[in-house]
Short mmCIF file of C-alpha atoms and ligand atoms in Angstrom, two decimals:
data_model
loop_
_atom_site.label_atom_id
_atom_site.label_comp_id
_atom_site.label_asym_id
_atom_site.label_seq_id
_atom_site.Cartn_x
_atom_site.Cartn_y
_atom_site.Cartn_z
CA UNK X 68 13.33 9.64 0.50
CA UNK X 69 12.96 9.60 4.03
CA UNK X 70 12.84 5.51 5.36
CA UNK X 71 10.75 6.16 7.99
CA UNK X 72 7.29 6.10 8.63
CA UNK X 73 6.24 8.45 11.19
CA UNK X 74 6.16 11.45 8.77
CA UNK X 75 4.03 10.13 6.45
CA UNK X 76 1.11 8.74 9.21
CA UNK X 77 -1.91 11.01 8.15
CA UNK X 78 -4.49 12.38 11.00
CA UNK X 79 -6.51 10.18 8.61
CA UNK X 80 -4.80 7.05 10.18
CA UNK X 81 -5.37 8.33 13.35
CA UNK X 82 -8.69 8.82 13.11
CA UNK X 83 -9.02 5.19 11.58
CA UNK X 84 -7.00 3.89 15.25
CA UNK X 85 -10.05 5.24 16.87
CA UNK X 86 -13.07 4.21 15.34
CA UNK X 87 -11.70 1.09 13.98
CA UNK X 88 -14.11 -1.40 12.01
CA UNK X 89 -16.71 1.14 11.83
CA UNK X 90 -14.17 3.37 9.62
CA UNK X 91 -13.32 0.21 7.19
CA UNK X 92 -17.03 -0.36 6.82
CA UNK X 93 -17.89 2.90 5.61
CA UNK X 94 -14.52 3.26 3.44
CA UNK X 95 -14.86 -0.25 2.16
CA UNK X 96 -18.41 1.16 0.96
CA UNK X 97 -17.49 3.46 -1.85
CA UNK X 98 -17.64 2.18 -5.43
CA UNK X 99 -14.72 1.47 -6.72
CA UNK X 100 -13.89 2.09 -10.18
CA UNK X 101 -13.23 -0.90 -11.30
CA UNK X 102 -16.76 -2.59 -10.10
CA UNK X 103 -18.58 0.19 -11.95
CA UNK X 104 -16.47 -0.63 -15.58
CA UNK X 105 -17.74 -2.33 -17.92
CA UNK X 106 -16.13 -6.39 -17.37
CA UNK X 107 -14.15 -6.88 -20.93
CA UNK X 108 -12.34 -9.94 -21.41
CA UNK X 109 -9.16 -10.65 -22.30
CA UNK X 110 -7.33 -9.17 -19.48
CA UNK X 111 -4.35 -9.66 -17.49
CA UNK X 112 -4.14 -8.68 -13.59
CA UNK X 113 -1.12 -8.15 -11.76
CA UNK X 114 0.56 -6.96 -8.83
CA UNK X 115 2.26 -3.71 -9.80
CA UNK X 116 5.81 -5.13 -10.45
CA UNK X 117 4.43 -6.99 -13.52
CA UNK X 118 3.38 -4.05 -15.11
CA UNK X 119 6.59 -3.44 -18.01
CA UNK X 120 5.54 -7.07 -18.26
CA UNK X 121 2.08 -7.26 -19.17
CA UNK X 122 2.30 -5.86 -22.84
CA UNK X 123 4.13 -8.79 -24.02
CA UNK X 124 1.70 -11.16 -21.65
CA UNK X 125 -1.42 -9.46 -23.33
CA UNK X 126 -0.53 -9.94 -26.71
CA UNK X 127 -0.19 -14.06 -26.08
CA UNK X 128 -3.11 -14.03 -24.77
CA UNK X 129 -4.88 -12.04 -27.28
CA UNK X 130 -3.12 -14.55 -29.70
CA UNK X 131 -4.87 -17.56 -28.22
CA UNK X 132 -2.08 -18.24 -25.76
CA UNK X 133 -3.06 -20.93 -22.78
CA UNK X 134 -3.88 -18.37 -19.73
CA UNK X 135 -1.70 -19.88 -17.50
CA UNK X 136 0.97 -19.67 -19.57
CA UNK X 137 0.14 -15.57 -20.07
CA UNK X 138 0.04 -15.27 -16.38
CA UNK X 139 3.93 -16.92 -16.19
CA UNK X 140 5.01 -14.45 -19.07
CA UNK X 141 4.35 -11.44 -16.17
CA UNK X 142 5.64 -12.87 -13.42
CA UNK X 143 8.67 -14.24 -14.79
CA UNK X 144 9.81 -11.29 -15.80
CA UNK X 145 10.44 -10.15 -11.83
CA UNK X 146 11.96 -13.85 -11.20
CA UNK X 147 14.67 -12.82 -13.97
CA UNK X 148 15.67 -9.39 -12.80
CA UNK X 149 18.13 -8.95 -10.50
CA UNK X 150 17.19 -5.97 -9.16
CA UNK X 151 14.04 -6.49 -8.00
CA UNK X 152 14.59 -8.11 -4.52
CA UNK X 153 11.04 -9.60 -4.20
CA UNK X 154 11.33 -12.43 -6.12
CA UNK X 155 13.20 -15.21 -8.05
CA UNK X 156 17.13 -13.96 -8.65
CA UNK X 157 18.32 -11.39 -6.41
CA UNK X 158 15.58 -12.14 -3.86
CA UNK X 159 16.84 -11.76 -0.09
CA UNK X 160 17.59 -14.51 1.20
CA UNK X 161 16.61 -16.45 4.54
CA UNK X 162 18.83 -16.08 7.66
CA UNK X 163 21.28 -17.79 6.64
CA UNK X 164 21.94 -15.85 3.59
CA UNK X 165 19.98 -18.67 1.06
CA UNK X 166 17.35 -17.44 -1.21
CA UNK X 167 14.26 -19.53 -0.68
CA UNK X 168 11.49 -19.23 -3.30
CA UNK X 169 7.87 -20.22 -2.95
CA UNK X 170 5.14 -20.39 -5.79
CA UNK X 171 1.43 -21.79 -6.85
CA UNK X 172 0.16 -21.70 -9.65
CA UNK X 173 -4.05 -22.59 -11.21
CA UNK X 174 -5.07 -23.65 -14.43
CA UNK X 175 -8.85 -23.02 -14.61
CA UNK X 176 -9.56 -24.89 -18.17
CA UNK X 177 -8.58 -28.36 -17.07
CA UNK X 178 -8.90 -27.84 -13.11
CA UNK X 179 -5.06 -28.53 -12.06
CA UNK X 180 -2.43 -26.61 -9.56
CA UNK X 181 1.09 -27.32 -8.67
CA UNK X 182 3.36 -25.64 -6.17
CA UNK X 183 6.35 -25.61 -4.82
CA UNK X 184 8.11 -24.67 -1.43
CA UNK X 185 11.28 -23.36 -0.09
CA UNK X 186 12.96 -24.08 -3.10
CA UNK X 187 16.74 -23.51 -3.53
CA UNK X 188 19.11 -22.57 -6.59
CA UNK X 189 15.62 -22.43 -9.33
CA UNK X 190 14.97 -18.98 -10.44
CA UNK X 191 11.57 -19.71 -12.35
CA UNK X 192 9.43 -21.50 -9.90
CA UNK X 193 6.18 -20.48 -10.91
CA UNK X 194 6.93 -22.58 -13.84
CA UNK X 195 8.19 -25.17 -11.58
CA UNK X 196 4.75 -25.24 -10.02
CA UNK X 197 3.36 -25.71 -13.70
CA UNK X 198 5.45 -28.58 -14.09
CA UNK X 199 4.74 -29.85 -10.80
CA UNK X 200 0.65 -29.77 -12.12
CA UNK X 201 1.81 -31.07 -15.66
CA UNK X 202 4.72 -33.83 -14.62
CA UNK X 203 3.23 -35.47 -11.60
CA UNK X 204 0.41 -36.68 -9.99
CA UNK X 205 1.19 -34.52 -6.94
CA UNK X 206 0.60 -31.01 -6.33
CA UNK X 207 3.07 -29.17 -3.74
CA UNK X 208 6.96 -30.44 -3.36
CA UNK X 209 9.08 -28.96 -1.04
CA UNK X 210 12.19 -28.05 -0.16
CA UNK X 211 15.53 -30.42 -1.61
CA UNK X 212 12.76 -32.58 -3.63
CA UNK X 213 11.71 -29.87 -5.65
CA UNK X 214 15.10 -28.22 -6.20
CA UNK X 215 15.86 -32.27 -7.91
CA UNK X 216 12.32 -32.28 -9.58
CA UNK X 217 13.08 -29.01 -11.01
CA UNK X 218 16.51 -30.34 -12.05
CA UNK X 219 15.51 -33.35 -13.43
CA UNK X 220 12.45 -31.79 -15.81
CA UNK X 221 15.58 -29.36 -17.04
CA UNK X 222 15.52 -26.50 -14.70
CA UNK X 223 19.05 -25.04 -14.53
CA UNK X 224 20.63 -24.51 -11.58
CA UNK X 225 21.99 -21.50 -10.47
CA UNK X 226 22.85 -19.05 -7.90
CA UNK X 227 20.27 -16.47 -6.79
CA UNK X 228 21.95 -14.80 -4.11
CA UNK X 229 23.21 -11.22 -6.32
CA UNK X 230 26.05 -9.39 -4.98
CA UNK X 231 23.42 -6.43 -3.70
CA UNK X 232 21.20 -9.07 -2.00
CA UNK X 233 24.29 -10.51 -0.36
CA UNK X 234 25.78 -7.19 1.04
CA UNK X 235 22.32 -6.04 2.22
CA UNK X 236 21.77 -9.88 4.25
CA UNK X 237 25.49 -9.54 5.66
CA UNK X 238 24.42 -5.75 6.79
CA UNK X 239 21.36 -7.36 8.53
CA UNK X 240 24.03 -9.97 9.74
CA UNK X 241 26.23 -7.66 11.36
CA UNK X 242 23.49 -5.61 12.49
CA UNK X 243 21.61 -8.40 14.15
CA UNK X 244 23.11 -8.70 17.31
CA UNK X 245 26.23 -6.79 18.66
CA UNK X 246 26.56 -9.77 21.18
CA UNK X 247 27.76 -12.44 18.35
CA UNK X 248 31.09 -12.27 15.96
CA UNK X 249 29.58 -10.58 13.07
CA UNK X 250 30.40 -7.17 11.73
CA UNK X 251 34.04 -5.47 13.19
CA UNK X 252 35.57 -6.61 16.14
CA UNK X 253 37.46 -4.97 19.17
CA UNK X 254 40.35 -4.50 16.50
CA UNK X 255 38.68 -2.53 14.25
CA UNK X 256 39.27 1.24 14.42
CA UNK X 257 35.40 1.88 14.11
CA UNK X 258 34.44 -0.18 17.01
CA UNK X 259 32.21 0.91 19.44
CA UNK X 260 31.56 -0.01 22.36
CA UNK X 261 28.19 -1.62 23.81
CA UNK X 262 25.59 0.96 24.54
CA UNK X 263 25.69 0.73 28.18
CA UNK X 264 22.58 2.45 29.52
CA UNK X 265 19.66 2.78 26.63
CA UNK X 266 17.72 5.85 29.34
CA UNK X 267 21.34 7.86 28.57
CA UNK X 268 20.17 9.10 25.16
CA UNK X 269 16.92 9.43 24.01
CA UNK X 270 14.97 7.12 21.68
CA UNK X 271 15.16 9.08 18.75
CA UNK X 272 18.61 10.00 19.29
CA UNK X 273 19.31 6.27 19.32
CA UNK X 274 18.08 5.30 16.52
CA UNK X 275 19.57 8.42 14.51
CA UNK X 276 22.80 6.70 15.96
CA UNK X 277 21.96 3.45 14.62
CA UNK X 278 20.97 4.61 11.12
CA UNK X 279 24.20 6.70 10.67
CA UNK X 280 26.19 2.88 11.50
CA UNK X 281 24.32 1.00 9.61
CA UNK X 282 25.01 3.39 6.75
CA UNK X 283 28.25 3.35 7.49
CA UNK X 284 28.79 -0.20 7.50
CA UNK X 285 26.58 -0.12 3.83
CA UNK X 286 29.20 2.19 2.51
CA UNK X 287 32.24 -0.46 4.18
CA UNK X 288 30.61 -3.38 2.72
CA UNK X 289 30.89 -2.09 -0.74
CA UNK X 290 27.19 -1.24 -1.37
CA UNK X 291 26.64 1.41 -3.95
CA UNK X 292 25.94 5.07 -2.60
CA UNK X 293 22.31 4.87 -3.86
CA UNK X 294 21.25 1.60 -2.93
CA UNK X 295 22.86 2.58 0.88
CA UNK X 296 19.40 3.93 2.77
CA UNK X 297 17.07 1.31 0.66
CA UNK X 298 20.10 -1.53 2.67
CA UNK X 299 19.47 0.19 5.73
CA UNK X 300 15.64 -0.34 5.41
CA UNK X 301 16.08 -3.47 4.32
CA UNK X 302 18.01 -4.33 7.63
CA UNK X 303 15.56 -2.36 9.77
CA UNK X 304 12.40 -4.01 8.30
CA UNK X 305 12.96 -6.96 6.63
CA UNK X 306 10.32 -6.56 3.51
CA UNK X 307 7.98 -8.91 1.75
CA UNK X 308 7.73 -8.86 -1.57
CA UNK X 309 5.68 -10.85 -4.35
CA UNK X 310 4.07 -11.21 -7.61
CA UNK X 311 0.62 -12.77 -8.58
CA UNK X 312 -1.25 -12.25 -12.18
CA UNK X 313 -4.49 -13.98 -13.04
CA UNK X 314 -5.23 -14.09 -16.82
CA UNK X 315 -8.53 -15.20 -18.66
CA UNK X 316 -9.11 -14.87 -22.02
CA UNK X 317 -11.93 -14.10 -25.00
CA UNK X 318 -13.41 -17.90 -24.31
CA UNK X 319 -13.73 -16.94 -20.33
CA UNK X 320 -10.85 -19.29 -19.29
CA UNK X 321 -8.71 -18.36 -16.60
CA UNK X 322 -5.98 -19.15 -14.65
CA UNK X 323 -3.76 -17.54 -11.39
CA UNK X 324 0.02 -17.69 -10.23
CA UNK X 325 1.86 -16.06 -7.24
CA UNK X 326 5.96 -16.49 -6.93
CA UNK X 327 7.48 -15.13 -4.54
CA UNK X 328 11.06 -14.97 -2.28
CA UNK X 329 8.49 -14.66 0.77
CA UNK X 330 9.19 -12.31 3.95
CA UNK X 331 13.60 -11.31 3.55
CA UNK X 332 16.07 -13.04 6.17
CA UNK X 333 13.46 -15.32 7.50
CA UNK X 334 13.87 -19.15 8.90
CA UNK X 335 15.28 -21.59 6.33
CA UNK X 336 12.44 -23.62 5.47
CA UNK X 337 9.51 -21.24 6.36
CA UNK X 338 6.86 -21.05 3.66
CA UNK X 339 4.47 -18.00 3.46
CA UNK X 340 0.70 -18.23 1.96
CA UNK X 341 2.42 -17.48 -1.91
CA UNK X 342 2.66 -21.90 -2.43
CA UNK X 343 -0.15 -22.31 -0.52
CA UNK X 344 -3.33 -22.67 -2.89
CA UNK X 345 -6.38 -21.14 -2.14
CA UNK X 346 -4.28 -18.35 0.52
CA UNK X 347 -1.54 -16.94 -1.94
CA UNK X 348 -3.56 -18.00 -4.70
CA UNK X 349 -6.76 -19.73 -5.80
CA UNK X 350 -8.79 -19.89 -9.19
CA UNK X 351 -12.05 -22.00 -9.79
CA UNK X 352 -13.23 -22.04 -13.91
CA UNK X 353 -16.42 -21.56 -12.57
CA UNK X 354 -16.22 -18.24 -10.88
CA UNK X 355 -12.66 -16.78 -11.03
CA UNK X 356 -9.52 -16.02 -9.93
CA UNK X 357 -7.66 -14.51 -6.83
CA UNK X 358 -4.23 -13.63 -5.63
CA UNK X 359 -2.30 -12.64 -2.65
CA UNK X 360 0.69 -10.12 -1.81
CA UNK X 361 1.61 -9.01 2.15
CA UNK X 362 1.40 -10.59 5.12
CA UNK X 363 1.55 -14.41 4.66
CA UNK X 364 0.76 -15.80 7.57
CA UNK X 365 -2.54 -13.74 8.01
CA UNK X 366 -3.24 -14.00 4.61
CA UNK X 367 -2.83 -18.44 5.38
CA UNK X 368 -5.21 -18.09 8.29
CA UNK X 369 -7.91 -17.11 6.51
CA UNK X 370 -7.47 -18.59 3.04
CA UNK X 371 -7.84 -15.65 1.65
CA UNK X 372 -7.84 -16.52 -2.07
CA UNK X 373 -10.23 -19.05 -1.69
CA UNK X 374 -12.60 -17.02 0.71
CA UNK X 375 -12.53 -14.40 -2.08
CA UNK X 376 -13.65 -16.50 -4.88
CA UNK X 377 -15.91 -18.52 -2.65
CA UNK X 378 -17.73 -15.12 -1.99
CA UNK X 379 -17.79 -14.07 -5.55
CA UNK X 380 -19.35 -17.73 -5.60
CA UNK X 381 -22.12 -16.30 -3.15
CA UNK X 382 -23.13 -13.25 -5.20
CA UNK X 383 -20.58 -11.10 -4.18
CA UNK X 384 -18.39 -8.33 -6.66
CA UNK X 385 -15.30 -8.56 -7.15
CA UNK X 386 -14.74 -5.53 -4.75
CA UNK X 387 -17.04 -7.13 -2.26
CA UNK X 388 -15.35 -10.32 -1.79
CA UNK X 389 -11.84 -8.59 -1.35
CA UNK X 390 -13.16 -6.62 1.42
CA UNK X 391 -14.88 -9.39 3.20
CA UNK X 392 -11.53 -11.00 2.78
CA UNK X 393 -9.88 -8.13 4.54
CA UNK X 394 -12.29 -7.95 7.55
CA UNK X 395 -11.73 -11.27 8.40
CA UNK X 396 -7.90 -10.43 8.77
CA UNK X 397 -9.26 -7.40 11.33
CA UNK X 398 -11.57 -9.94 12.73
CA UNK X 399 -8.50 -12.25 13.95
CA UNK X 400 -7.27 -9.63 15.82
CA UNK X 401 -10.71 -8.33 17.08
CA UNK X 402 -9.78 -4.79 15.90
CA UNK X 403 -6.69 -4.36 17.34
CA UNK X 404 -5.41 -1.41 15.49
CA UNK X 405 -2.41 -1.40 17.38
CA UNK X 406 -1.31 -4.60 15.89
CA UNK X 407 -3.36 -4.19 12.29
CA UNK X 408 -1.53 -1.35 11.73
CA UNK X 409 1.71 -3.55 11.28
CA UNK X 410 0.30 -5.76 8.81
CA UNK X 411 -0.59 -5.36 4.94
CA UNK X 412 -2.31 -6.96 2.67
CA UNK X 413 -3.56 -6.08 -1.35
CA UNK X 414 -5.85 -8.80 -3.42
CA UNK X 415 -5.91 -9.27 -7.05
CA UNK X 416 -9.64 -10.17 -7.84
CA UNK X 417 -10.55 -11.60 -11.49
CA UNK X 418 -13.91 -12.47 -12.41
CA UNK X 419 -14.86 -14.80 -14.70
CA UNK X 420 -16.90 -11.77 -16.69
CA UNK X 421 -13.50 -9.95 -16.81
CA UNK X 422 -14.48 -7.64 -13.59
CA UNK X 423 -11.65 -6.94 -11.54
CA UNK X 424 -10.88 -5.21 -8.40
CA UNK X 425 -7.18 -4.37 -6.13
CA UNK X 426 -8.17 -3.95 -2.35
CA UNK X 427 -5.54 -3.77 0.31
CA UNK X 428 -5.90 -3.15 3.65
CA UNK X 429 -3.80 -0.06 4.48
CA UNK X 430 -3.86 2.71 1.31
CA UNK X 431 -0.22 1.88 1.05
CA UNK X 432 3.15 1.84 2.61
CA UNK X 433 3.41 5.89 2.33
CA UNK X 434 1.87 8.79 0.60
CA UNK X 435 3.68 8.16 -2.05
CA UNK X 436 3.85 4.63 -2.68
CA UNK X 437 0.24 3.85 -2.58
CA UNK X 438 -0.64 0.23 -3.11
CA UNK X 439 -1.30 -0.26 -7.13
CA UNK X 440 -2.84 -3.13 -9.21
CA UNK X 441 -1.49 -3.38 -12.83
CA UNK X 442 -4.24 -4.29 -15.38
CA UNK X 443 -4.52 -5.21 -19.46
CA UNK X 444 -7.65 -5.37 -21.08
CA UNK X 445 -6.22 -4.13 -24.21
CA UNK X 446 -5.43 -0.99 -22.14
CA UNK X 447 -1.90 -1.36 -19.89
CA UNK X 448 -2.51 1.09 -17.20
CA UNK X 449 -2.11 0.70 -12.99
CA UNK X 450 -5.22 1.66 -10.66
CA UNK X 451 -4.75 2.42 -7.35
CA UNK X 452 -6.46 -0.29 -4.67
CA UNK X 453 -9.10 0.36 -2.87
CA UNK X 454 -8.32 -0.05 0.84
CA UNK X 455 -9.94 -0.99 3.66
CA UNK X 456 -8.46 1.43 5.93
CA UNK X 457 -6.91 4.87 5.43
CA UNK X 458 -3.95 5.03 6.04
CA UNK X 459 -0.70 3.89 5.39
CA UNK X 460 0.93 0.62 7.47
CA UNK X 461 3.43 1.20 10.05
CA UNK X 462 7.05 -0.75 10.16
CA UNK X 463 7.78 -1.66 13.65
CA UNK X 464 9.38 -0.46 15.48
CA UNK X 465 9.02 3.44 14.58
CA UNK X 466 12.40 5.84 13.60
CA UNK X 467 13.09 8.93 12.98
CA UNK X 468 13.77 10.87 10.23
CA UNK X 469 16.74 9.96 8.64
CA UNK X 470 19.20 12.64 8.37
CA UNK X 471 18.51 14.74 5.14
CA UNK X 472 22.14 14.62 3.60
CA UNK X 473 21.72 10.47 3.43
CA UNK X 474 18.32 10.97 2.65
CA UNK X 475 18.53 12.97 -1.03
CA UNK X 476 20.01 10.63 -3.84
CA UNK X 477 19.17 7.42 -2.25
CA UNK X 478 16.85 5.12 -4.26
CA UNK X 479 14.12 4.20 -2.32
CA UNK X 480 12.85 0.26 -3.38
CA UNK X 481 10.13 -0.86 -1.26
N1 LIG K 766 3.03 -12.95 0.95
C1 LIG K 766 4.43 -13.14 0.82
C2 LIG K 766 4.92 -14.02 1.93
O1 LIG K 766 4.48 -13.84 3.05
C3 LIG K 766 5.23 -11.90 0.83
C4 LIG K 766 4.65 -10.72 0.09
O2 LIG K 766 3.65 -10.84 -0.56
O3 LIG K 766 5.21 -9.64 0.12
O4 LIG K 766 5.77 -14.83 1.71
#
């Protein structure tokens, strides 16, 4: 699959650049399916990597299992597994090659949250939240103090940078700069020089150039033939990635976690909204639960979990209070499509009834990976979100295609 983004932008985008908030309003409109379904409780929402997860999560809960404790059952299952790149081990790391974690976590039923940020060498930190809300009288450690919190409450710990993770972060290394001492020197029989005069060549050519290197260097550094182009994206647009699941259960308890590795190759120490309760993730007994994957520092600057159940508060749906969520997001930038269009953003919206609803603010990242919520009501299945805009996001800056002979066999992981 192609990595970049400029063959998949749909006239439909364009025609969203143009009319702006008028478009979202009318989009954000429609009905969505899941605000029409009858609300049946128990049920388990998710981000989409929790889905292979939520079987197991379902049945616990069905069972009379605590809901926070359901909700931990999904998302743990992404903080063990290597492969997925988002979260917990394996995660990319921060600049300097550490993998930082964040997580939050709500238990409706007795009114509690614990997080925990920046967190080093712990691969389960959404239940290091829980035991931050269950060992302390705190609610949010950070940083070296959590790692010995962890540690001392029986965490193990253990290192979360995976060979794949490290190879793609030392790709983004050497690709960073060609004015440092990373990535092959003058010696090296692939050096090239400098690029002297950017006008020489033209954009596109350039960044053909610089996708051909990069795969290069992938293929030097030891990074299997498949995983090669998802690297090179990697390197080129540093992802996000995160999971959240809210769970309530037959007695209309409920409870929320997000965990996340937050935004790849970032600053040491930088937290994104995923610890922050009531942004990454926010439940109140009385009304519901909400959650939080994308952008994290938009998502922080307008609370959005907590504006979301405060409006369900206020009479809003489920549906409703997503998309209010959303505007306010397009409402910080006063419409700017030309910057919205690089940001992303899905909500996970519980209701204490058991109505549910995914929004996101672009339709996805392409045509073919549309955003997805995973739901179990005694039913596993994944619905598609509704979003506010259509469209897909952009990554910044724009590239060509990549060259079809790199393109066919590589796995494609956003
Ligand atoms: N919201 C997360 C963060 O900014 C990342 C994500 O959800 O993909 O840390």
């Amino acid at each position: 699959m192609s990595i970049t983004r400029r063959g998949f932008i749909e006239s439909a985008v364009v025609a969203s650049l143009a009319t702006s908030l008028n478009a979202a309003d009318s989009n954000a409109q429609d009905t969505p399916k899941s605000d029409s379904r009858p609300a049946k409780r128990p049920i388990l929402i998710s981000a989409h990597n929790g889905f292979n997860y939520l079987d197991d999560a379902f049945a616990y809960l069905k069972s009379g299992g605590d809901t926070l404790d359901s909700a931990i059952r999904v998302v743990k299952g992404p903080e063990n597994d290597p492969n997925d790149t988002s979260v917990g081990l394996g995660g990319l790391p921060n600049e300097e090659g550490v993998v930082e974690l964040d997580a939050c976590c709500m238990h409706g039923p007795t009114r509690r949250a614990g997080s925990v940020g920046a967190v080093r060498n712990i691969k389960n930190v959404s239940m290091v939240a829980q035991a931050v809300m269950q060992h302390t009288g705190h609610v949010m450690l950070v940083g070296e103090g959590a790692e010995r919190f962890a540690v001392a409450v029986g965490f193990p710990r253990e290192n979360l940078l995976t060979d794949r993770s490290r190879k793609i972060w030392l790709l983004w290394k050497e690709n960073h700069s060609n004015e440092d001492w990373w990535g092959p020197g003058i010696a090296d029989p692939n050096w090239k020089p400098p690029r002297t005069s950017p006008e020489a060549k033209p954009q596109a050519d350039l960044w053909q150039d610089r996708i051909l290197q990069l795969h290069a260097r992938a293929a030097a550094l030891g990074i299997e033939p498949e995983f090669r182009m998802a690297a090179v994206r990697r390197v080129l647009f540093p992802p996000t990635g995160t999971i959240h699941c809210s769970a309530l259960n037959d007695k209309g308890e409920i409870s929320g976690v997000t965990t996340t590795s937050g935004l790849a190759f970032k600053l040491p120490g930088r937290c994104g909204d995923s610890p922050i309760i009531g942004a990454g993730c926010y439940t109140d007994q009385d009304i519901g639960s909400a959650g939080a994957t994308g952008s994290g520092e938009e998502n922080i600057k307008v609370a959005g979990a907590h504006t979301i159940v405060e409006n369900m508060r206020r009479g809003m749906s489920p549906h409703e209070a997503g998309i209010d969520a959303l505007k306010r997001i397009v409402r910080n930038y006063n419409g700017d499509m030309t910057r919205l269009k690089f940001v992303d953003m899905t909500y996970y919206i519980l209701r204490k009834d058991g109505a549910y609803a995914g929004v996101s603010l672009w339709q996805g990242y392409t045509k073919d990976t549309p955003h997805k919520i995973a739901v179990h009501d005694g039913t596993r299945r994944a619905e598609v979100t509704t979003p506010l805009f259509q469209g897909y996001s952009e990554e910044f800056p724009r590239v060509p295609d990549v060259p079809p002979d790199l393109a066919k066999d590589s796995v494609y992981l956003k």
